[in-house]
Amino acid sequence: MKFATKVLHAGIEPDPTTGAIMTPIFQTSTYVQEAPGNHKGYEYARTQNPTRNVLQNNLAALENGKYGLCFSSGMAATDAIMKLLNPGDEVVSTNDLYGGTYRIFTKVFERYGIKFNFVPMHVPGTIEKKCTAQTKLLWLETPTNPMMNIIDIAAAVAAAKSMSALVCVDNTFASPYLQNPLDLGADLVLHSVTKYISGHSDVVMGAIITNDAGLNERLQFLQNACGGVPGPQDCFLVLRGIKTLHLRMQRHCENGQHLIDFLASHPKVDKIYYPGLPAHPNHVIAKQQMRGFGGMISFTLKGNKMEDALKVLSGTKLFALAESLGGVESLIGHPASMTHASIPKEEREKNGLLDSLIRLSVGVEDAGDLIDDLEKAIG
Ligand SMILES: *Cc1c(COP(=O)(O)O)cnc(C)c1O
């Protein structure tokens, strides 16, 4: 099955009791047993829910994986993966990381004796340099947030295999439509389903996909033991959102390119960060491992003044000023004062995250309207 067919059909069957073509919302906490231990595979809804099962199977298929597990948020999914580790284990991760991931690593799991190294993973050779005999996990995010760095997944996998560490790729920014890390040898794929997969800014959810039966079993144990599961209504909404994932992603990519053309010719725009630009330092790798470049764009303004950026941020009408990304409607954000404000200015600037950096999540509206909106705001 090709992607456009999978989003509609993989793991999804009409309801056997009624023929309902849409997966029912099994809004139940428990299931009646005929005799103790004699049940239909469902005992308690933290452990299994039929609506969730369908979504998990569909997500697994979209990532070319065998197993999918859903969690109450992307962070709950991250939490489960970290609990695969033991005190003394080390993690090597990128230095341009989703803020919440950086927070759970440094503020939660460091206290449990896990050590984290943050390195510019997009620079070839840096991963190997930081790895030790204790390194048990490589944590990749590509493209990164907000600098849109691209990490070579296959090269990271090769480095990890030589010391039997696991590789997890946070594939939220690309979505399974643009990139499938399991195909490149990654052990685990993580999604904030909240973003492109759900796509309508109305659900918070996370997912993990793997091909490894042993890892899946340990993660399923953690999903049930720790309890960060999504409710069936949210699973239904995500199943509904996924049906148009390919169509939305196509438009996100097209609109992204239109916005890039506009920004590249604007006299007030300085640097543009987008993996689809031939001048992007990792463009060649992006072309190899991605099928398109998506709708996430960061750019800076000439002169690098915070107040100029803030004027743009409050000047747009279609681009809504908000955190998050990946929804059908366009969003605009300011990492220095919003998502990355907790990182000291010198640290931010070391990674290129300047005060005038603006991040766009380009939606699926008319590209001309989006350009007009941004043009008026930049002035
Ligand atoms: C949003 C996000 C997360 C966290 O997901 P939640 O669903 O908000 O918990 C993790 N990684 C990336 C790249 C994200 O954008």
Coordinates of C-alpha atoms and ligand atoms in Angstrom, one line a residue:
M1 CA 0.0 0.0 0.0
K2 CA 1.2 3.5 -0.8
F3 CA 1.1 6.3 1.7
A4 CA -2.2 7.9 0.4
T5 CA -3.9 4.6 0.7
K6 CA -2.4 3.7 4.1
V7 CA -3.7 6.9 5.8
L8 CA -7.2 5.8 4.9
H9 CA -7.0 2.0 5.2
A10 CA -4.0 0.6 7.1
G11 CA -5.2 -1.1 10.2
I12 CA -8.7 0.3 9.7
E13 CA -11.7 -2.0 9.1
P14 CA -15.4 -1.3 9.3
D15 CA -16.8 -2.1 12.8
P16 CA -17.6 -5.9 12.7
T17 CA -20.8 -5.5 14.9
T18 CA -22.5 -2.7 12.9
G19 CA -20.6 -2.1 9.7
A20 CA -19.9 1.5 10.8
I21 CA -17.2 2.6 8.3
M22 CA -15.7 5.0 10.9
T23 CA -13.9 3.5 13.9
P24 CA -16.2 3.8 16.9
I25 CA -15.2 5.8 20.0
F26 CA -15.1 3.1 22.7
Q27 CA -15.8 5.4 25.6
T28 CA -15.4 2.8 28.3
S29 CA -13.1 2.2 31.2
T30 CA -13.6 -1.5 31.5
Y31 CA -14.9 -4.6 29.7
V32 CA -17.3 -7.3 31.0
Q33 CA -15.8 -10.8 31.3
E34 CA -17.8 -13.9 30.7
A35 CA -15.9 -15.7 33.5
P36 CA -12.8 -14.7 35.4
G37 CA -10.0 -14.4 32.8
N38 CA -12.4 -15.2 30.0
H39 CA -12.6 -12.0 27.9
K40 CA -12.4 -10.7 24.4
G41 CA -8.8 -9.4 24.7
Y42 CA -9.8 -6.3 26.6
E43 CA -9.7 -6.0 30.4
Y44 CA -9.2 -2.4 31.4
A45 CA -8.9 0.7 29.2
R46 CA -5.5 1.9 30.4
T47 CA -4.1 -1.3 29.1
Q48 CA -6.2 -1.7 25.8
N49 CA -8.8 0.3 24.0
P50 CA -10.1 -0.7 20.6
T51 CA -10.1 2.9 19.2
R52 CA -6.6 3.4 20.4
N53 CA -5.5 0.0 18.9
V54 CA -6.7 1.1 15.5
L55 CA -4.8 4.4 15.7
Q56 CA -1.7 2.6 16.9
N57 CA -1.8 0.1 14.0
N58 CA -2.4 2.9 11.5
L59 CA 0.5 5.0 12.8
A60 CA 2.8 2.0 12.8
A61 CA 2.0 1.5 9.1
L62 CA 2.6 5.1 8.2
E63 CA 6.2 4.8 9.7
N64 CA 6.8 1.4 8.0
G65 CA 6.9 0.0 11.5
K66 CA 5.4 -3.2 13.0
Y67 CA 4.3 -1.7 16.4
G68 CA 2.8 1.6 17.4
L69 CA 2.0 2.9 20.9
C70 CA 0.1 6.1 21.7
F71 CA 0.6 8.3 24.7
S72 CA -1.3 11.3 26.3
S73 CA 1.3 13.7 24.8
G74 CA 4.6 13.8 23.0
M75 CA 6.3 14.3 26.4
A76 CA 4.6 11.2 27.9
A77 CA 6.0 9.3 24.9
T78 CA 9.5 10.7 25.6
D79 CA 9.1 9.9 29.3
A80 CA 8.4 6.2 28.4
I81 CA 11.5 6.0 26.2
M82 CA 13.7 7.5 28.9
K83 CA 12.5 4.9 31.3
L84 CA 14.1 2.2 29.1
L85 CA 17.4 3.5 30.5
N86 CA 19.1 2.9 33.9
P87 CA 21.1 5.1 36.2
G88 CA 24.6 5.6 34.8
D89 CA 23.5 5.4 31.2
E90 CA 24.4 8.2 28.9
V91 CA 22.4 9.9 26.1
V92 CA 23.9 11.9 23.2
S93 CA 21.4 14.4 21.8
T94 CA 21.3 17.5 19.6
N95 CA 22.0 21.0 21.0
D96 CA 19.0 22.4 19.1
L97 CA 16.3 20.4 20.8
Y98 CA 12.6 20.9 21.4
G99 CA 12.5 22.9 24.7
G100 CA 10.3 20.4 26.5
T101 CA 12.6 17.6 25.6
Y102 CA 15.6 19.5 26.9
R103 CA 13.6 20.2 30.1
I104 CA 12.6 16.6 30.8
F105 CA 16.2 15.4 30.1
T106 CA 18.0 18.0 32.3
K107 CA 15.3 18.7 35.0
V108 CA 13.8 15.2 35.4
F109 CA 16.0 12.4 34.2
E110 CA 19.4 13.9 35.2
R111 CA 18.1 13.5 38.8
Y112 CA 17.7 9.8 38.2
G113 CA 21.4 9.4 37.3
I114 CA 21.2 9.6 33.5
K115 CA 23.8 11.8 31.8
F116 CA 23.0 13.9 28.8
N117 CA 25.4 15.3 26.2
F118 CA 24.1 18.0 23.8
V119 CA 26.2 18.3 20.6
P120 CA 25.7 19.8 17.1
M121 CA 24.7 16.5 15.7
H122 CA 24.2 18.0 12.2
V123 CA 28.0 18.5 12.0
P124 CA 29.5 15.2 10.7
G125 CA 31.7 13.4 13.2
T126 CA 30.4 15.1 16.4
I127 CA 28.3 12.1 17.5
E128 CA 31.2 9.6 17.6
K129 CA 33.3 12.1 19.6
K130 CA 30.8 12.3 22.4
C131 CA 30.0 8.6 22.7
T132 CA 31.4 6.5 25.6
A133 CA 30.9 2.9 26.6
Q134 CA 28.0 4.1 28.7
T135 CA 26.1 5.7 25.8
K136 CA 22.9 3.8 25.4
L137 CA 20.8 6.1 23.4
L138 CA 21.2 8.7 20.6
W139 CA 18.3 11.1 20.5
L140 CA 17.9 12.9 17.2
E141 CA 15.4 15.6 16.1
T142 CA 15.6 16.4 12.5
P143 CA 14.7 19.0 11.2
T144 CA 15.6 20.7 14.5
N145 CA 13.7 23.4 16.2
P146 CA 14.0 26.3 15.5
M147 CA 17.2 26.3 13.5
M148 CA 16.1 23.7 11.0
N149 CA 19.3 21.8 11.1
I150 CA 19.3 18.4 9.4
I151 CA 20.9 15.4 11.0
D152 CA 22.1 12.5 8.9
I153 CA 19.9 9.7 10.3
A154 CA 21.8 6.8 8.5
A155 CA 25.2 8.2 9.7
A156 CA 23.9 8.4 13.3
V157 CA 22.6 4.8 13.0
A158 CA 26.0 3.6 11.8
A159 CA 27.7 5.3 14.8
A160 CA 25.2 3.8 17.2
K161 CA 25.5 0.3 15.9
S162 CA 29.2 0.3 16.5
M163 CA 28.6 0.6 20.3
S164 CA 25.1 -1.0 20.5
A165 CA 23.3 2.2 21.5
L166 CA 19.6 2.7 20.4
V167 CA 18.7 5.5 18.0
C168 CA 15.4 7.4 18.6
V169 CA 14.3 10.0 16.1
D170 CA 11.8 12.7 17.0
N171 CA 10.1 12.9 13.6
T172 CA 7.5 15.5 14.6
F173 CA 8.7 18.3 12.2
A174 CA 8.9 16.1 9.1
S175 CA 5.8 13.8 9.8
P176 CA 5.8 10.3 8.4
Y177 CA 4.8 11.7 5.0
L178 CA 8.2 13.3 4.5
Q179 CA 10.6 11.0 6.4
N180 CA 10.6 7.5 7.8
P181 CA 13.6 7.0 10.2
L182 CA 12.9 3.3 10.7
D183 CA 13.7 2.7 7.0
L184 CA 17.1 4.3 7.7
G185 CA 17.8 1.9 10.6
A186 CA 16.5 3.9 13.6
D187 CA 15.2 1.8 16.5
L188 CA 12.5 4.2 17.6
V189 CA 10.4 7.0 16.1
L190 CA 8.7 9.5 18.3
H191 CA 6.0 11.9 17.3
S192 CA 4.2 14.7 19.0
V193 CA 1.0 13.7 17.3
T194 CA -0.3 17.1 18.5
K195 CA 1.4 18.6 15.4
Y196 CA 1.2 17.5 11.8
I197 CA -0.3 14.0 12.3
S198 CA -3.4 15.4 14.1
G199 CA -3.1 18.5 12.1
H200 CA -6.0 20.5 13.4
S201 CA -4.7 22.0 16.6
D202 CA -7.4 20.3 18.7
V203 CA -5.6 17.3 20.3
V204 CA -2.5 16.8 22.5
M205 CA -1.0 13.3 21.9
G206 CA 2.3 11.4 21.4
A207 CA 3.3 8.1 19.7
I208 CA 6.2 5.7 19.5
I209 CA 6.8 3.4 16.5
T210 CA 9.3 0.6 16.4
N211 CA 10.1 -2.6 14.5
D212 CA 11.6 -4.3 17.5
A213 CA 9.3 -6.7 19.3
G214 CA 11.4 -6.6 22.5
L215 CA 11.4 -2.8 22.7
N216 CA 7.7 -2.7 21.9
E217 CA 7.0 -5.1 24.7
R218 CA 9.0 -3.0 27.2
L219 CA 7.4 0.2 26.1
Q220 CA 3.9 -1.3 26.2
F221 CA 4.6 -2.4 29.8
L222 CA 5.7 1.2 30.6
Q223 CA 2.6 2.6 28.8
N224 CA 0.4 0.5 31.0
A225 CA 2.5 0.7 34.2
C226 CA 3.0 4.5 34.1
G227 CA -0.4 5.3 32.6
G228 CA 0.1 8.2 30.2
V229 CA -2.5 7.0 27.7
P230 CA -4.7 9.1 25.4
G231 CA -8.5 8.9 25.6
P232 CA -10.6 7.3 22.9
Q233 CA -12.2 10.6 21.7
D234 CA -8.7 12.0 21.0
C235 CA -7.8 8.8 19.2
F236 CA -10.9 9.2 17.0
L237 CA -10.0 12.8 16.2
V238 CA -6.4 11.9 15.3
L239 CA -7.7 9.0 13.0
R240 CA -9.9 11.6 11.3
G241 CA -7.0 14.1 11.0
I242 CA -4.7 11.4 9.5
K243 CA -7.1 10.8 6.6
T244 CA -5.8 14.0 5.0
L245 CA -2.2 14.0 6.2
H246 CA -0.8 13.5 2.7
L247 CA -3.0 16.3 1.2
R248 CA -2.1 18.7 4.0
M249 CA 1.6 17.9 3.8
Q250 CA 1.6 18.5 0.1
R251 CA 0.1 21.9 0.6
H252 CA 2.4 22.7 3.6
C253 CA 5.4 22.0 1.3
E254 CA 4.0 24.0 -1.6
N255 CA 3.1 27.0 0.6
G256 CA 6.5 26.7 2.4
Q257 CA 8.3 27.1 -1.0
H258 CA 6.1 30.1 -1.9
L259 CA 7.0 31.8 1.4
I260 CA 10.6 31.0 0.9
D261 CA 10.6 32.7 -2.5
F262 CA 9.0 35.7 -1.0
L263 CA 11.4 35.9 2.0
A264 CA 14.4 35.3 -0.2
S265 CA 13.6 38.5 -2.2
H266 CA 12.7 40.7 0.7
P267 CA 15.2 43.5 1.5
K268 CA 14.6 43.4 5.3
V269 CA 15.0 39.6 5.6
D270 CA 18.6 38.5 6.6
K271 CA 19.1 34.7 7.0
I272 CA 16.6 32.1 6.1
Y273 CA 16.6 28.6 7.6
Y274 CA 14.9 26.0 5.5
P275 CA 16.2 22.6 4.4
G276 CA 14.8 23.0 0.9
L277 CA 17.2 25.9 0.2
P278 CA 20.2 24.7 -1.9
A279 CA 22.4 27.0 0.3
H280 CA 21.3 25.1 3.5
P281 CA 24.4 23.4 4.9
N282 CA 22.7 20.0 5.1
H283 CA 20.5 20.4 1.9
V284 CA 22.1 17.3 0.3
I285 CA 21.2 15.1 3.3
A286 CA 17.8 16.6 3.5
K287 CA 17.2 15.7 -0.1
Q288 CA 18.4 12.1 0.6
Q289 CA 16.3 11.4 3.7
M290 CA 13.2 13.6 3.1
R291 CA 10.6 13.5 0.4
G292 CA 9.9 17.2 0.7
F293 CA 10.9 20.1 3.0
G294 CA 7.7 20.9 4.9
G295 CA 6.1 24.1 6.2
M296 CA 8.5 25.1 9.0
I297 CA 10.6 28.1 8.2
S298 CA 12.8 30.3 10.4
F299 CA 14.3 33.7 9.4
T300 CA 16.1 36.7 10.9
L301 CA 15.8 40.4 10.1
K302 CA 18.6 42.6 9.0
G303 CA 20.0 44.6 12.0
N304 CA 18.8 41.8 14.3
K305 CA 16.7 44.0 16.6
M306 CA 14.2 42.4 19.0
E307 CA 11.7 45.3 18.5
D308 CA 11.7 44.8 14.7
A309 CA 10.8 41.1 15.2
L310 CA 8.2 41.9 17.8
K311 CA 6.6 44.4 15.3
V312 CA 6.3 41.6 12.7
L313 CA 4.9 39.2 15.3
S314 CA 2.1 41.5 16.4
G315 CA 1.5 42.8 12.8
T316 CA 0.3 39.6 11.1
K317 CA -3.5 38.9 10.9
L318 CA -3.5 35.4 9.3
F319 CA -0.4 34.1 10.9
A320 CA -1.6 33.7 14.6
L321 CA 0.9 34.4 17.3
A322 CA 1.1 31.1 19.2
E323 CA 3.3 28.2 20.3
S324 CA 2.9 24.8 18.5
L325 CA 3.0 24.0 14.8
G326 CA 1.7 21.6 12.2
G327 CA -1.9 22.7 12.1
V328 CA -3.9 23.7 9.0
E329 CA -3.8 27.3 10.1
S330 CA -0.5 29.3 9.9
L331 CA 1.3 30.3 13.1
I332 CA 4.1 32.7 13.8
G333 CA 6.4 32.5 16.9
H334 CA 9.4 34.2 18.4
P335 CA 11.7 31.5 19.9
A336 CA 13.9 34.0 21.9
S337 CA 10.9 35.3 24.0
M338 CA 8.6 32.3 23.8
T339 CA 9.8 28.6 23.4
H340 CA 13.5 29.3 24.1
A341 CA 13.3 32.2 26.6
S342 CA 14.6 30.0 29.4
I343 CA 17.9 29.5 27.6
P344 CA 20.4 32.3 28.4
K345 CA 20.9 34.8 25.5
E346 CA 24.6 33.9 25.0
E347 CA 23.7 30.2 24.8
R348 CA 20.9 30.9 22.3
E349 CA 23.1 33.1 20.1
K350 CA 25.9 30.5 20.1
N351 CA 23.5 28.2 18.2
G352 CA 22.3 31.1 15.9
L353 CA 19.1 31.7 17.7
L354 CA 19.1 35.5 17.5
D355 CA 16.7 38.0 19.0
S356 CA 15.2 38.7 15.5
L357 CA 14.6 35.1 14.7
I358 CA 11.0 34.4 13.6
R359 CA 9.6 31.0 13.2
L360 CA 6.7 30.2 10.8
S361 CA 4.5 27.2 10.7
V362 CA 3.1 27.7 7.3
G363 CA -0.5 26.4 7.1
V364 CA -2.7 25.3 4.1
E365 CA -4.3 28.7 3.4
D366 CA -3.9 30.5 0.0
A367 CA -0.2 31.2 -0.4
G368 CA -0.9 34.7 -1.9
D369 CA -2.9 35.7 1.2
L370 CA -0.2 34.4 3.5
I371 CA 2.5 36.4 1.6
D372 CA 0.3 39.6 1.7
D373 CA -0.1 39.2 5.4
L374 CA 3.6 38.8 6.0
E375 CA 4.5 41.6 3.6
K376 CA 2.3 44.1 5.5
A377 CA 3.7 42.9 8.9
I378 CA 7.4 43.2 7.8
G379 CA 6.7 46.5 6.1
Ligands
LIG1 C1 5.6 19.6 20.5 C2 6.8 18.8 20.4 C3 7.1 17.8 21.4 C4 6.2 17.6 22.6 O1 5.0 17.1 22.3 P1 3.6 17.4 23.1 O2 2.6 16.7 22.3 O3 3.5 18.9 23.2 O4 3.9 16.8 24.5 C5 8.2 17.0 21.2 N1 9.0 17.2 20.1 C6 8.8 18.2 19.2 C7 9.7 18.4 18.0 C8 7.7 19.0 19.3 O5 7.4 19.9 18.4

